[in-house]
């Protein structure tokens, strides 16, 4: 699984950090998203999917590039 | 009333709840929601903006860049005549700015509410919760849960976050309760808000000289950098106070009422020390109670096709979160309070770029209160009959004015 984030769209709600703390963090200075792991393991697909779904700024994309 | 009639009638909004089931959205709004995700309502000035009750449509519109919070646009569905009267004097705020201007102000606040910062506040929230419960238990019975716990906890946490000095906290709490508590007269409430605004502007000024690790110091830094005036900085602090004070207090007290009405659900919280169970229960209470009750107000800046309708440029939009959080297309058994059921998609905090900036703090406060209160006082019980509890039917956010409890 591959994950990308768009800091311009991020509104710092912090839901992704609560749902998938292994993958997302927030910058101390303004709370915008920090991507800790752009290729998280499949075991985290569920929580990353929830983070995508619950991001109020639609700032996170997750996709699977395997054939 | 048959369903097509209710749609054709464009009923009044906000609407009245059924006193017999106060936790549920008003019957007339539920009737609209059953018919279609979008309908029309009539507001105080006679205009008929769109009312959005469908969960998916709410989500789409709240995140749509063609949907604006700019209350100065002609056709914006304002809350009241009083809001119209003060429109020209209301400054630009996080609540009424879009796009880049909104992001600039919001980012000053987001820094204080990150998941990490809130995590670090948990021990303080737990300590204050325990102290307030200790004080209530040591006092006379019955006690009012609203003044003993529901109001002081969020108020003290806001003091902590904003950086209000200890010696000023009594003044700050007292003025906040009068200013945003919803029980004082308009005159008293206005005077309290004025006093708080002046106080916060003064505090921003002093934090420029002696900063601490708090929101008002962050704001003061932007003032020094020339990005904000002292007045704008004080107002930004006031917005954090207004948005975070009454909302959390209402959820604490109303959540307790709901749990006391559902003893089998309360037992789940009383008998667990698992934070994951408490977290799931808290999300379900947020969904079930969804306290904003006068709608998220917006205006379309372009034609928007949605759910088989076209919202025209310049038309007002009201997003009614409580009905969306009971949308049977999204939630199984939405009318039941089921603390075991994960309800992650609820929109009690809204959605889109204006989603509640303090939501992680609210979650932490609610999880700690719901996870502590019934374990500390397993015999907690209302000291009045259910139909004697006074609900806040006319306030911006739903709640109870008082909750006499005994144990």
Short mmCIF file of C-alpha atoms in Angstrom, two decimals:
data_model
loop_
_atom_site.label_atom_id
_atom_site.label_comp_id
_atom_site.label_asym_id
_atom_site.label_seq_id
_atom_site.Cartn_x
_atom_site.Cartn_y
_atom_site.Cartn_z
CA UNK A 1 0.00 0.00 0.00
CA UNK A 2 1.21 3.51 -0.86
CA UNK A 3 0.13 6.65 0.95
CA UNK A 4 0.46 10.30 -0.06
CA UNK A 5 -0.57 13.42 1.85
CA UNK A 6 -1.32 16.97 0.72
CA UNK A 7 -0.29 19.41 3.44
CA UNK A 8 -2.06 22.29 1.67
CA UNK A 9 -5.40 20.53 2.11
CA UNK A 10 -4.66 19.40 5.67
CA UNK A 11 -6.69 21.20 8.34
CA UNK A 12 -4.89 19.69 11.32
CA UNK A 13 -7.87 17.84 12.81
CA UNK A 14 -5.56 15.03 13.94
CA UNK A 15 -7.92 12.15 13.15
CA UNK A 16 -5.26 10.31 11.12
CA UNK A 17 -2.83 10.36 14.06
CA UNK A 18 -5.46 8.91 16.37
CA UNK A 19 -6.48 6.21 13.87
CA UNK A 20 -3.07 5.22 12.47
CA UNK A 21 -0.26 6.59 14.66
CA UNK A 22 2.28 4.29 12.97
CA UNK A 23 1.72 6.09 9.67
CA UNK A 24 0.79 9.70 10.50
CA UNK A 25 1.98 12.43 12.80
CA UNK A 26 1.45 16.21 13.03
CA UNK A 27 3.99 19.01 12.83
CA UNK A 28 4.50 20.71 16.17
CA UNK A 29 4.40 24.20 14.68
CA UNK A 30 1.00 24.09 12.97
CA UNK A 31 -0.53 20.64 13.41
CA UNK A 32 -0.40 19.77 9.70
CA UNK A 33 0.17 16.17 8.70
CA UNK A 34 3.54 14.40 8.65
CA UNK A 35 3.73 11.12 6.76
CA UNK A 36 5.84 8.72 8.83
CA UNK A 37 5.51 5.72 6.55
CA UNK A 38 4.61 6.17 2.85
CA UNK A 39 4.48 2.38 2.32
CA UNK A 40 2.76 0.94 5.39
CA UNK A 41 2.36 -2.83 5.73
CA UNK A 42 -0.90 -4.50 4.72
CA UNK A 43 -1.73 -5.11 8.37
CA UNK A 44 -2.41 -1.36 8.67
CA UNK A 45 -4.63 -1.16 5.58
CA UNK A 46 -7.78 -1.01 7.72
CA UNK A 47 -6.71 1.87 9.94
CA UNK A 48 -5.13 3.78 7.01
CA UNK A 49 -8.39 3.36 5.09
CA UNK A 50 -10.28 4.81 8.03
CA UNK A 51 -7.84 7.71 8.21
CA UNK A 52 -8.46 8.43 4.49
CA UNK A 53 -12.22 8.23 5.02
CA UNK A 54 -12.26 10.44 8.10
CA UNK A 55 -9.85 13.12 6.91
CA UNK A 56 -12.03 16.26 6.84
CA UNK A 57 -9.70 18.00 4.36
CA UNK A 58 -9.44 14.96 2.06
CA UNK A 59 -5.69 15.38 2.33
CA UNK A 60 -4.74 11.69 2.36
CA UNK A 61 -4.69 9.22 -0.51
CA UNK A 62 -3.94 5.53 -0.21
CA UNK A 63 -3.58 3.22 -3.17
CA UNK A 64 -2.29 -0.19 -4.00
CA UNK A 65 0.04 -0.30 -6.98
CA UNK A 66 0.43 -4.07 -7.06
CA UNK A 67 -0.99 -5.67 -10.22
CA UNK B 1 -49.02 15.20 7.89
CA UNK B 2 -48.07 13.14 4.85
CA UNK B 3 -44.54 13.20 3.61
CA UNK B 4 -44.97 15.22 0.38
CA UNK B 5 -46.80 17.87 2.42
CA UNK B 6 -43.91 18.27 4.81
CA UNK B 7 -41.54 18.88 1.90
CA UNK B 8 -43.89 21.29 0.12
CA UNK B 9 -44.43 23.23 3.33
CA UNK B 10 -40.76 24.21 3.85
CA UNK B 11 -41.22 23.95 7.64
CA UNK B 12 -39.67 26.35 10.09
CA UNK B 13 -36.05 25.85 11.08
CA UNK B 14 -34.78 25.34 13.76
CA UNK B 15 -37.62 22.99 14.73
CA UNK B 16 -38.90 21.77 18.08
CA UNK B 17 -37.92 18.42 19.55
CA UNK B 18 -40.52 16.03 20.90
CA UNK B 19 -40.39 16.55 24.68
CA UNK B 20 -41.00 12.81 25.17
CA UNK B 21 -37.82 11.89 23.23
CA UNK B 22 -35.49 14.82 23.71
CA UNK B 23 -32.38 13.00 22.45
CA UNK B 24 -33.84 12.58 18.97
CA UNK B 25 -33.86 15.29 16.29
CA UNK B 26 -37.18 17.16 15.89
CA UNK B 27 -39.93 15.02 14.30
CA UNK B 28 -40.48 17.44 11.40
CA UNK B 29 -36.80 17.23 10.43
CA UNK B 30 -36.88 13.46 10.65
CA UNK B 31 -39.88 13.48 8.32
CA UNK B 32 -37.91 15.61 5.84
CA UNK B 33 -34.89 13.33 6.14
CA UNK B 34 -37.00 10.26 5.40
CA UNK B 35 -38.15 11.83 2.14
CA UNK B 36 -34.90 13.10 0.63
CA UNK B 37 -31.36 14.13 1.60
CA UNK B 38 -32.07 17.74 0.58
CA UNK B 39 -35.18 19.81 1.20
CA UNK B 40 -36.18 23.40 1.92
CA UNK B 41 -36.91 25.06 5.24
CA UNK B 42 -38.11 28.52 6.23
CA UNK B 43 -35.91 30.55 8.55
CA UNK B 44 -36.55 33.65 10.71
CA UNK B 45 -36.31 36.15 7.80
CA UNK B 46 -38.79 34.23 5.63
CA UNK B 47 -36.13 32.92 3.25
CA UNK B 48 -36.11 29.24 2.31
CA UNK B 49 -32.56 27.87 2.22
CA UNK B 50 -31.71 24.26 1.50
CA UNK B 51 -31.71 21.89 4.45
CA UNK B 52 -29.30 18.98 4.11
CA UNK B 53 -30.19 15.93 6.20
CA UNK B 54 -28.48 13.08 4.28
CA UNK B 55 -25.13 12.03 5.70
CA UNK B 56 -23.34 11.61 2.36
CA UNK B 57 -24.68 14.91 1.00
CA UNK B 58 -23.60 16.66 4.20
CA UNK B 59 -20.12 15.22 3.88
CA UNK B 60 -19.86 16.22 0.22
CA UNK B 61 -21.08 19.79 0.77
CA UNK B 62 -19.04 20.45 3.92
CA UNK B 63 -15.92 19.49 1.97
CA UNK B 64 -16.88 21.32 -1.26
CA UNK B 65 -14.82 24.39 -2.18
CA UNK B 66 -17.89 25.93 -3.86
CA UNK B 67 -19.58 26.05 -0.46
CA UNK B 68 -18.68 29.13 1.59
CA UNK B 69 -18.99 30.20 5.24
CA UNK B 70 -18.79 33.90 4.26
CA UNK B 71 -21.75 35.36 6.15
CA UNK B 72 -21.33 38.69 4.32
CA UNK B 73 -22.51 37.21 1.00
CA UNK B 74 -26.06 38.18 0.03
CA UNK B 75 -28.40 35.27 0.68
CA UNK B 76 -26.37 33.74 3.50
CA UNK B 77 -28.76 32.01 5.93
CA UNK B 78 -27.92 33.96 9.09
CA UNK B 79 -28.97 32.65 12.50
CA UNK B 80 -31.06 35.62 13.59
CA UNK B 81 -31.96 39.27 13.27
CA UNK B 82 -29.32 39.98 15.92
CA UNK B 83 -26.68 38.42 13.68
CA UNK B 84 -27.81 40.59 10.76
CA UNK B 85 -27.76 43.71 12.93
CA UNK B 86 -24.15 43.09 13.97
CA UNK B 87 -22.96 41.80 10.59
CA UNK B 88 -21.04 44.93 9.62
CA UNK B 89 -19.25 45.01 12.97
CA UNK B 90 -18.27 41.36 13.10
CA UNK B 91 -14.59 40.86 12.39
CA UNK B 92 -13.11 38.22 10.12
CA UNK B 93 -12.88 35.02 12.17
CA UNK B 94 -12.17 31.33 11.70
CA UNK B 95 -15.95 30.83 11.54
CA UNK B 96 -16.59 33.16 8.60
CA UNK B 97 -13.49 32.89 6.40
CA UNK B 98 -12.84 30.50 3.51
CA UNK B 99 -9.78 29.08 1.82
CA UNK B 100 -6.30 30.46 2.43
CA UNK B 101 -7.43 33.20 4.85
CA UNK B 102 -9.19 30.61 6.97
CA UNK B 103 -6.20 28.25 6.90
CA UNK B 104 -3.89 31.03 8.07
CA UNK B 105 -5.95 31.70 11.21
CA UNK B 106 -6.84 28.06 11.87
CA UNK B 107 -3.20 26.99 11.84
CA UNK B 108 -2.50 29.25 14.80
CA UNK B 109 -5.02 27.18 16.76
CA UNK B 110 -4.31 23.69 15.38
CA UNK B 111 -0.87 23.69 16.92
CA UNK B 112 -2.42 23.62 20.40
CA UNK B 113 -4.85 20.81 19.65
CA UNK B 114 -2.65 18.20 17.97
CA UNK B 115 -3.17 14.59 18.98
CA UNK B 116 0.20 14.65 20.76
CA UNK B 117 -0.50 17.84 22.72
CA UNK B 118 -3.89 16.49 23.79
CA UNK B 119 -2.34 13.16 24.78
CA UNK B 120 0.05 15.08 27.03
CA UNK B 121 -2.93 16.85 28.66
CA UNK B 122 -4.64 13.60 29.65
CA UNK B 123 -3.06 13.34 33.12
CA UNK B 124 -4.21 16.91 33.86
CA UNK B 125 -7.73 16.15 32.62
CA UNK B 126 -7.84 13.02 34.78
CA UNK B 127 -6.56 14.90 37.83
CA UNK B 128 -9.07 17.74 37.46
CA UNK B 129 -11.91 15.26 36.85
CA UNK B 130 -10.99 13.34 40.03
CA UNK B 131 -10.70 16.54 42.06
CA UNK B 132 -14.09 17.79 40.87
CA UNK B 133 -15.70 14.43 41.67
CA UNK B 134 -14.00 14.44 45.11
CA UNK B 135 -15.42 17.89 45.81
CA UNK B 136 -18.89 16.84 44.66
CA UNK B 137 -18.81 13.72 46.88
CA UNK B 138 -17.68 15.81 49.85
CA UNK B 139 -20.52 18.30 49.35
CA UNK B 140 -24.27 18.15 49.98
CA UNK B 141 -26.67 15.82 48.19
CA UNK B 142 -28.22 16.27 45.74
CA UNK B 143 -25.55 18.01 43.67
CA UNK B 144 -25.84 19.66 40.27
CA UNK B 145 -23.59 17.75 37.88
CA UNK B 146 -23.55 20.72 35.48
CA UNK B 147 -21.95 23.16 37.92
CA UNK B 148 -19.95 20.48 39.78
CA UNK B 149 -18.28 18.82 36.80
CA UNK B 150 -19.64 19.49 33.31
CA UNK B 151 -18.88 23.23 33.19
CA UNK B 152 -15.69 23.54 35.29
CA UNK B 153 -13.72 20.74 33.58
CA UNK B 154 -13.73 22.17 30.02
CA UNK B 155 -13.37 25.66 31.43
CA UNK B 156 -10.25 24.76 33.43
CA UNK B 157 -8.80 22.91 30.43
CA UNK B 158 -9.33 25.97 28.22
CA UNK B 159 -7.58 28.09 30.85
CA UNK B 160 -4.70 25.61 30.76
CA UNK B 161 -4.51 25.65 26.96
CA UNK B 162 -4.91 29.38 26.46
CA UNK B 163 -2.48 30.12 29.27
CA UNK B 164 -4.80 31.98 31.66
CA UNK B 165 -2.83 32.56 34.90
CA UNK B 166 -4.10 30.72 38.00
CA UNK B 167 -4.99 33.90 39.85
CA UNK B 168 -7.35 34.95 37.03
CA UNK B 169 -9.15 31.62 36.66
CA UNK B 170 -12.09 32.40 38.94
CA UNK B 171 -12.80 35.58 37.01
CA UNK B 172 -12.34 33.76 33.70
CA UNK B 173 -14.60 30.83 34.63
CA UNK B 174 -17.29 33.06 36.05
CA UNK B 175 -17.36 35.39 33.03
CA UNK B 176 -17.30 32.41 30.64
CA UNK B 177 -20.24 30.77 32.38
CA UNK B 178 -22.26 33.98 32.11
CA UNK B 179 -21.02 34.87 28.61
CA UNK B 180 -21.52 31.55 26.84
CA UNK B 181 -23.52 29.48 29.31
CA UNK B 182 -26.84 30.41 27.72
CA UNK B 183 -28.75 31.15 30.92
CA UNK B 184 -27.93 34.86 31.46
CA UNK B 185 -29.82 37.76 29.88
CA UNK B 186 -28.53 39.13 26.57
CA UNK B 187 -27.26 42.21 28.40
CA UNK B 188 -25.37 40.27 31.09
CA UNK B 189 -23.99 37.87 28.53
CA UNK B 190 -22.85 40.73 26.29
CA UNK B 191 -21.14 42.48 29.20
CA UNK B 192 -19.32 39.28 30.15
CA UNK B 193 -18.16 38.69 26.59
CA UNK B 194 -16.91 42.26 26.45
CA UNK B 195 -15.00 41.78 29.72
CA UNK B 196 -13.50 38.52 28.46
CA UNK B 197 -12.49 40.06 25.13
CA UNK B 198 -10.74 42.95 26.86
CA UNK B 199 -9.10 40.54 29.28
CA UNK B 200 -7.83 38.29 26.45
CA UNK B 201 -6.52 41.24 24.43
CA UNK B 202 -4.62 42.36 27.52
CA UNK B 203 -3.28 38.84 28.05
CA UNK B 204 -2.07 38.63 24.43
CA UNK B 205 -0.25 41.92 25.01
CA UNK B 206 1.49 40.63 28.14
CA UNK B 207 2.37 37.28 26.47
CA UNK B 208 4.30 39.27 23.85
CA UNK B 209 6.71 40.22 26.64
CA UNK B 210 6.63 37.02 28.68
CA UNK B 211 5.52 34.09 26.51
CA UNK B 212 4.68 30.63 27.87
CA UNK B 213 3.88 27.30 26.23
CA UNK B 214 0.25 28.10 25.45
CA UNK B 215 -2.15 29.25 22.73
CA UNK B 216 -2.19 32.93 23.69
CA UNK B 217 1.61 32.95 23.47
CA UNK B 218 1.38 31.39 19.99
CA UNK B 219 -1.09 34.14 19.09
CA UNK B 220 1.15 36.80 20.64
CA UNK B 221 4.04 35.56 18.49
CA UNK B 222 1.94 36.18 15.34
CA UNK B 223 1.00 39.60 16.64
CA UNK B 224 4.68 40.45 17.13
CA UNK B 225 5.36 39.15 13.60
CA UNK B 226 2.74 41.63 12.33
CA UNK B 227 0.35 38.93 11.04
CA UNK B 228 -2.45 39.81 13.46
CA UNK B 229 -3.45 42.84 15.50
CA UNK B 230 -3.76 42.50 19.29
CA UNK B 231 -7.54 42.76 18.93
CA UNK B 232 -7.64 39.99 16.30
CA UNK B 233 -5.43 37.88 18.55
CA UNK B 234 -7.70 38.38 21.56
CA UNK B 235 -10.75 37.54 19.43
CA UNK B 236 -9.10 34.36 18.17
CA UNK B 237 -8.60 33.28 21.78
CA UNK B 238 -12.22 34.15 22.49
CA UNK B 239 -13.37 31.96 19.60
CA UNK B 240 -11.48 29.00 21.04
CA UNK B 241 -13.20 29.67 24.35
CA UNK B 242 -16.70 30.02 22.90
CA UNK B 243 -16.39 26.96 20.69
CA UNK B 244 -14.91 24.75 23.37
CA UNK B 245 -16.61 25.83 26.55
CA UNK B 246 -20.30 25.13 26.23
CA UNK B 247 -20.04 22.29 23.72
CA UNK B 248 -17.94 19.98 25.90
CA UNK B 249 -19.94 20.94 28.98
CA UNK B 250 -23.19 20.05 27.22
CA UNK B 251 -21.83 16.72 26.01
CA UNK B 252 -20.65 15.79 29.53
CA UNK B 253 -24.01 16.56 31.15
CA UNK B 254 -26.28 15.39 28.32
CA UNK B 255 -24.21 12.21 27.88
CA UNK B 256 -24.69 11.52 31.58
CA UNK B 257 -28.46 12.01 31.25
CA UNK B 258 -28.54 9.63 28.27
CA UNK B 259 -26.54 7.02 30.16
CA UNK B 260 -28.71 7.30 33.27
CA UNK B 261 -31.71 6.68 30.96
CA UNK B 262 -29.99 3.59 29.51
CA UNK B 263 -28.70 1.74 32.61
CA UNK B 264 -27.63 -1.33 30.64
CA UNK B 265 -25.37 0.91 28.54
CA UNK B 266 -24.11 2.77 31.60
CA UNK B 267 -23.11 -0.59 33.10
CA UNK B 268 -20.67 -1.11 30.23
CA UNK B 269 -18.77 2.05 31.18
CA UNK B 270 -19.05 1.40 34.92
CA UNK B 271 -17.55 -2.07 34.57
CA UNK B 272 -14.65 -1.44 32.20
CA UNK B 273 -11.18 0.00 32.48
CA UNK B 274 -10.37 -0.61 28.81
CA UNK B 275 -9.66 2.72 27.06
CA UNK B 276 -10.69 1.24 23.69
CA UNK B 277 -14.16 0.38 25.06
CA UNK B 278 -14.52 3.88 26.48
CA UNK B 279 -13.35 5.44 23.20
CA UNK B 280 -15.91 3.50 21.14
CA UNK B 281 -18.63 4.37 23.65
CA UNK B 282 -17.71 8.06 23.46
CA UNK B 283 -17.98 8.10 19.65
CA UNK B 284 -21.42 6.50 19.90
CA UNK B 285 -22.56 9.12 22.44
CA UNK B 286 -21.26 11.85 20.12
CA UNK B 287 -23.23 10.35 17.23
CA UNK B 288 -26.40 9.68 19.18
CA UNK B 289 -26.55 13.10 20.82
CA UNK B 290 -24.96 15.33 18.10
CA UNK B 291 -25.55 18.54 20.04
CA UNK B 292 -25.25 21.32 17.39
CA UNK B 293 -28.94 22.04 16.81
CA UNK B 294 -29.21 25.20 14.72
CA UNK B 295 -27.37 23.92 11.63
CA UNK B 296 -24.01 24.57 10.01
CA UNK B 297 -24.71 27.61 7.85
CA UNK B 298 -23.25 27.93 4.33
CA UNK B 299 -23.85 29.55 0.92
CA UNK B 300 -23.18 28.21 -2.59
CA UNK B 301 -20.68 30.21 -4.65
CA UNK B 302 -21.48 28.25 -7.84
CA UNK B 303 -24.19 25.91 -9.08
CA UNK B 304 -23.77 22.52 -7.38
CA UNK B 305 -25.44 19.31 -8.52
CA UNK B 306 -26.06 16.97 -5.65
CA UNK B 307 -28.47 14.13 -4.84
CA UNK B 308 -30.61 14.89 -7.91
CA UNK B 309 -30.99 18.59 -7.07
CA UNK B 310 -29.17 21.72 -8.19
CA UNK B 311 -28.16 24.19 -5.52
CA UNK B 312 -27.88 27.52 -7.36
CA UNK B 313 -25.11 30.01 -6.83
CA UNK B 314 -26.12 32.38 -4.02
CA UNK B 315 -28.54 29.96 -2.36
CA UNK B 316 -28.29 29.34 1.36
CA UNK B 317 -27.47 25.90 2.72
CA UNK B 318 -28.13 24.60 6.24
CA UNK B 319 -26.50 21.34 7.23
CA UNK B 320 -28.35 19.62 10.08
CA UNK B 321 -25.79 17.30 11.67
CA UNK B 322 -28.15 15.45 14.08
CA UNK B 323 -30.36 14.07 11.29
CA UNK B 324 -27.28 13.09 9.24
CA UNK B 325 -25.93 11.14 12.19
CA UNK B 326 -29.14 9.09 12.24
CA UNK B 327 -29.13 8.36 8.51
CA UNK B 328 -30.11 4.68 8.08
CA UNK B 329 -28.11 4.52 4.83
CA UNK B 330 -24.93 4.93 6.88
CA UNK B 331 -25.71 3.62 10.37
CA UNK B 332 -27.24 0.30 11.36
CA UNK B 333 -30.01 0.85 13.91
CA UNK B 334 -29.37 4.62 14.12
CA UNK B 335 -32.15 5.18 16.67
CA UNK B 336 -30.53 2.94 19.28
CA UNK B 337 -27.81 3.97 21.69
CA UNK B 338 -25.36 1.09 21.42
CA UNK B 339 -22.03 1.84 23.06
CA UNK B 340 -20.43 -1.29 21.62
CA UNK B 341 -21.08 -0.31 18.04
CA UNK B 342 -18.18 1.49 16.30
CA UNK B 343 -19.55 4.63 14.65
CA UNK B 344 -16.46 6.19 13.19
CA UNK B 345 -18.25 7.95 10.35
CA UNK B 346 -20.35 10.19 12.54
CA UNK B 347 -20.14 13.92 11.86
CA UNK B 348 -20.79 15.30 15.33
CA UNK B 349 -17.73 17.53 14.83
CA UNK B 350 -18.78 18.46 11.29
CA UNK B 351 -16.61 17.72 8.26
CA UNK B 352 -14.45 19.62 5.80
CA UNK B 353 -11.94 22.40 6.53
CA UNK B 354 -14.08 23.83 9.36
CA UNK B 355 -14.37 20.55 11.26
CA UNK B 356 -14.01 21.21 15.00
CA UNK B 357 -10.41 22.20 15.72
CA UNK B 358 -10.72 21.11 19.36
CA UNK B 359 -12.17 17.67 18.70
CA UNK B 360 -9.25 15.66 20.08
CA UNK B 361 -9.41 17.65 23.32
CA UNK B 362 -13.18 17.13 23.47
CA UNK B 363 -12.71 13.40 22.92
CA UNK B 364 -10.10 13.20 25.68
CA UNK B 365 -12.34 15.10 28.14
CA UNK B 366 -15.38 12.98 27.33
CA UNK B 367 -13.49 9.68 27.43
CA UNK B 368 -12.02 10.55 30.82
CA UNK B 369 -15.31 11.77 32.29
CA UNK B 370 -17.44 8.89 30.99
CA UNK B 371 -14.69 6.42 31.94
CA UNK B 372 -14.33 7.84 35.47
CA UNK B 373 -17.70 9.14 36.71
CA UNK B 374 -19.61 5.84 36.85
CA UNK B 375 -16.67 3.85 38.20
CA UNK B 376 -16.13 6.40 40.97
CA UNK B 377 -19.87 6.73 41.72
CA UNK B 378 -21.53 3.43 40.71
CA UNK B 379 -24.74 4.46 42.47
CA UNK B 380 -25.08 7.79 40.64
CA UNK B 381 -28.74 8.50 39.99
CA UNK B 382 -30.87 11.51 38.99
CA UNK B 383 -32.38 13.37 41.94
CA UNK B 384 -35.38 14.49 39.86
CA UNK B 385 -37.82 12.74 37.55
CA UNK B 386 -36.74 12.60 33.91
CA UNK B 387 -39.55 14.93 32.82
CA UNK B 388 -38.37 17.54 35.34
CA UNK B 389 -34.96 17.88 33.69
CA UNK B 390 -34.75 21.18 31.83
CA UNK B 391 -33.29 20.71 28.38
CA UNK B 392 -31.71 23.53 26.37
CA UNK B 393 -34.25 23.55 23.56
CA UNK B 394 -33.41 27.07 22.40
CA UNK B 395 -29.62 27.14 22.71
CA UNK B 396 -27.09 26.84 19.87
CA UNK B 397 -26.03 23.48 21.25
CA UNK B 398 -28.37 21.01 22.95
CA UNK B 399 -27.83 20.12 26.59
CA UNK B 400 -29.37 20.46 30.03
CA UNK B 401 -29.51 23.58 32.19
CA UNK B 402 -28.99 21.58 35.36
CA UNK B 403 -28.70 17.92 36.33
CA UNK B 404 -29.48 17.24 40.00
CA UNK B 405 -27.87 13.94 40.96
CA UNK B 406 -27.51 11.89 44.11
CA UNK B 407 -25.71 8.65 45.03
#
